[in-house]
Short mmCIF file of C-alpha atoms in Angstrom, two decimals:
data_model
loop_
_atom_site.label_atom_id
_atom_site.label_comp_id
_atom_site.label_asym_id
_atom_site.label_seq_id
_atom_site.Cartn_x
_atom_site.Cartn_y
_atom_site.Cartn_z
CA PHE A 1 -8.50 4.61 -15.90
CA TYR A 2 -12.06 5.92 -16.03
CA ALA A 3 -11.37 8.32 -18.89
CA LEU A 4 -9.66 5.67 -20.99
CA TYR A 5 -12.23 2.95 -20.36
CA ALA A 6 -15.55 4.78 -20.11
CA GLN A 7 -14.96 7.84 -22.26
CA HIS A 8 -12.49 6.68 -24.90
CA GLY A 9 -13.59 3.05 -25.23
CA TRP A 10 -10.29 1.37 -24.39
CA SER A 11 -10.39 -2.25 -23.28
CA VAL A 12 -10.37 -2.73 -19.51
CA TRP A 13 -6.94 -4.37 -19.47
CA LEU A 14 -5.31 -1.75 -21.68
CA ALA A 15 -6.80 1.04 -19.55
CA VAL A 16 -5.60 -0.70 -16.35
CA ILE A 17 -2.07 -1.16 -17.65
CA PHE A 18 -1.86 2.43 -18.85
CA ALA A 19 -3.27 3.74 -15.55
CA LEU A 20 -0.76 1.69 -13.54
CA VAL A 21 2.19 2.89 -15.62
CA PHE A 22 0.97 6.50 -15.67
CA THR A 23 0.29 6.63 -11.93
CA THR A 24 3.66 5.08 -11.09
CA ALA A 25 5.42 7.55 -13.40
CA LEU A 26 3.44 10.46 -11.93
CA GLY A 27 4.37 9.32 -8.43
CA LEU A 28 8.06 9.21 -9.37
CA VAL A 29 7.91 12.66 -10.94
CA LEU A 30 6.20 14.11 -7.87
CA TRP A 31 8.74 12.36 -5.63
CA GLY A 32 11.63 13.90 -7.57
CA LEU A 33 10.15 17.37 -7.93
CA ILE A 34 8.57 17.79 -4.52
CA TYR A 35 9.30 15.21 -1.85
CA GLU A 36 13.00 14.66 -2.53
CA ARG A 37 13.56 18.41 -2.68
CA LEU A 38 11.71 18.90 0.61
CA ARG A 39 13.74 16.11 2.14
CA ASN A 40 17.00 17.76 1.08
CA ARG A 41 16.01 20.91 2.96
CA SER A 42 16.80 20.12 6.56
CA ALA A 43 14.52 22.96 7.70
CA ILE A 44 11.42 21.10 6.47
CA SER A 45 9.97 18.77 9.09
CA SER A 46 7.75 15.77 8.53
CA ALA A 47 4.82 18.08 9.28
CA GLY A 48 5.94 20.26 6.36
CA ALA A 49 6.02 17.21 4.09
CA LEU A 50 2.53 16.28 5.31
CA MET A 51 1.28 19.78 4.48
CA ALA A 52 2.85 19.47 1.03
CA THR A 53 0.99 16.19 0.57
CA PHE A 54 -2.35 17.77 1.52
CA SER A 55 -1.65 20.70 -0.80
CA LEU A 56 -0.77 18.38 -3.66
CA MET A 57 -3.93 16.34 -3.03
CA LEU A 58 -6.07 19.47 -3.25
CA ILE A 59 -4.33 20.63 -6.44
CA LEU A 60 -4.80 17.25 -8.14
CA GLN A 61 -8.38 16.97 -6.90
CA ASN A 62 -9.29 20.37 -8.33
CA ALA A 63 -7.54 19.63 -11.62
CA LEU A 64 -9.60 16.44 -11.94
CA LEU A 65 -12.71 18.41 -11.00
CA VAL A 66 -12.06 20.80 -13.88
CA VAL A 67 -11.44 17.96 -16.34
CA PHE A 68 -14.22 15.55 -15.32
CA GLY A 69 -16.80 17.77 -13.63
CA SER A 70 -18.47 17.36 -10.27
CA SER A 71 -20.80 14.44 -10.92
CA THR A 72 -20.19 10.98 -9.51
CA ARG A 73 -19.10 8.41 -12.09
CA SER A 74 -19.91 4.71 -11.85
CA LEU A 75 -18.06 1.65 -13.10
CA ARG A 76 -20.65 -0.83 -11.82
CA ASP A 77 -20.62 -2.69 -15.15
CA LEU A 78 -17.17 -4.00 -14.20
CA GLN A 79 -18.32 -5.60 -10.95
CA GLY A 80 -19.43 -8.81 -12.62
CA SER A 81 -22.04 -11.28 -11.49
CA VAL A 82 -22.99 -12.14 -7.92
CA HIS A 83 -21.91 -15.48 -6.43
CA LEU A 84 -22.98 -17.03 -3.16
CA ILE A 85 -20.10 -18.25 -1.02
CA PHE A 86 -21.24 -19.71 2.33
CA ASP A 87 -24.54 -17.88 1.81
CA VAL A 88 -22.73 -14.55 1.48
CA PRO A 89 -23.18 -12.69 -1.82
CA TRP A 90 -19.88 -11.71 -3.49
CA THR A 91 -19.47 -9.97 -6.81
CA THR A 92 -16.75 -11.17 -9.14
CA HIS A 93 -14.97 -7.87 -8.54
CA GLU A 94 -14.98 -8.38 -4.76
CA MET A 95 -13.44 -11.83 -5.18
CA VAL A 96 -10.80 -10.44 -7.55
CA THR A 97 -10.08 -7.64 -5.05
CA VAL A 98 -9.50 -10.09 -2.20
CA VAL A 99 -7.31 -12.43 -4.25
CA LEU A 100 -5.35 -9.59 -5.85
CA SER A 101 -4.82 -7.80 -2.53
CA ILE A 102 -3.54 -10.92 -0.80
CA SER A 103 -1.34 -11.75 -3.78
CA LEU A 104 0.21 -8.28 -3.89
CA VAL A 105 0.88 -8.26 -0.15
CA LEU A 106 2.54 -11.68 -0.38
CA LEU A 107 4.56 -10.65 -3.43
CA LEU A 108 5.74 -7.49 -1.71
CA ALA A 109 6.64 -9.45 1.44
CA LEU A 110 8.60 -11.99 -0.61
CA VAL A 111 10.46 -9.27 -2.52
CA LEU A 112 11.31 -7.42 0.69
CA ARG A 113 12.42 -10.61 2.45
CA PHE A 114 14.27 -12.60 -0.22
CA THR A 115 15.75 -10.24 -2.85
CA ARG A 116 18.76 -7.96 -2.91
CA LEU A 117 16.40 -5.07 -3.68
CA GLY A 118 14.30 -5.89 -0.62
CA LYS A 119 17.38 -6.14 1.56
CA ALA A 120 18.56 -2.74 0.29
CA LEU A 121 15.14 -1.16 0.84
CA ARG A 122 15.00 -2.53 4.39
CA ALA A 123 18.53 -1.30 5.09
CA VAL A 124 17.68 2.22 3.94
CA ALA A 125 14.49 2.19 6.01
CA ASP A 126 16.31 0.98 9.13
CA GLN A 127 19.58 2.93 9.01
CA GLU A 128 19.91 5.22 6.03
CA MET A 129 23.35 6.59 6.88
CA VAL A 130 24.79 3.12 7.46
CA ALA A 131 23.23 1.89 4.21
CA GLU A 132 24.88 4.76 2.34
CA VAL A 133 28.25 4.01 3.92
CA VAL A 134 28.12 0.39 2.75
CA GLY A 135 27.35 1.49 -0.81
CA ILE A 136 23.59 1.26 -1.13
CA PRO A 137 22.28 4.09 -3.36
CA THR A 138 19.85 5.52 -0.81
CA LYS A 139 18.28 8.13 -3.08
CA GLN A 140 17.59 5.47 -5.69
CA MET A 141 16.09 3.18 -3.02
CA ARG A 142 13.80 5.99 -1.82
CA GLY A 143 12.65 6.48 -5.41
CA ILE A 144 12.01 2.76 -5.85
CA ALA A 145 10.03 2.70 -2.61
CA PHE A 146 7.96 5.68 -3.77
CA GLY A 147 7.40 4.00 -7.14
CA ILE A 148 6.22 0.79 -5.47
CA ALA A 149 3.91 2.82 -3.21
CA SER A 150 2.53 4.69 -6.25
CA LEU A 151 1.89 1.42 -8.06
CA CYS A 152 0.09 -0.02 -5.02
CA ALA A 153 -1.97 3.18 -4.76
CA ALA A 154 -2.92 2.86 -8.43
CA VAL A 155 -4.10 -0.73 -7.94
CA ALA A 156 -6.09 0.28 -4.86
CA GLY A 157 -7.57 3.28 -6.66
CA ILE A 158 -8.76 1.21 -9.61
CA LEU A 159 -10.28 -1.44 -7.35
CA PHE A 160 -11.92 1.24 -5.19
CA ALA A 161 -13.31 3.07 -8.24
CA ILE A 162 -14.92 -0.08 -9.59
CA GLU A 163 -16.49 -0.93 -6.23
CA TYR A 164 -17.65 2.52 -5.08
CA GLY A 165 -17.55 4.76 -8.14
CA LEU A 166 -15.64 7.98 -8.61
CA ASP A 167 -16.52 11.11 -6.71
CA PRO A 168 -14.41 14.26 -7.14
CA TYR A 169 -14.25 14.72 -3.37
CA MET A 170 -13.58 11.13 -2.35
CA SER A 171 -9.87 11.69 -1.66
CA THR A 172 -10.68 14.46 0.80
CA SER A 173 -13.25 12.40 2.70
CA VAL A 174 -10.94 9.38 2.88
CA THR A 175 -8.00 11.51 4.01
CA VAL A 176 -10.00 13.28 6.69
CA ARG A 177 -11.16 9.92 8.07
CA MET A 178 -7.54 8.73 8.29
CA PHE A 179 -6.67 11.54 10.66
#
């Protein structure tokens, strides 16, 4: 997103759409090449998959470090103006983040609750072997779930980058805080 918008002069919306599509596709490729293969090896535990995730994070972080350098990048110009709501200052970006986040959570909840896809995803999450026996394509459902997660991560990453800027080490600091 940053490279397309700030360095190549793309419009914000075109850069966002491309970043969302690219990140989702990258997530699906990584799922197929790494995570699904690890899953098929019964000797690999969830700890092994977690280690693969950390390794992949470090590889991607260092690749981005080589491409973009080590300086922090800012997208503050996309935050918009400041509005007072109940005497609390909110930027336009913060309001968009709140509304978009709530909307995406509600949309995901509605899809999971009321669609055939959501029912299939829930079945695979609850009882994968039973779901496979009744004809649900479990591998395909895992891929769809990973794609949805990648898309949500892309949205969160773009919103985070606009609010806090881009630092080449931010994924490491966030990940360490999670554990």
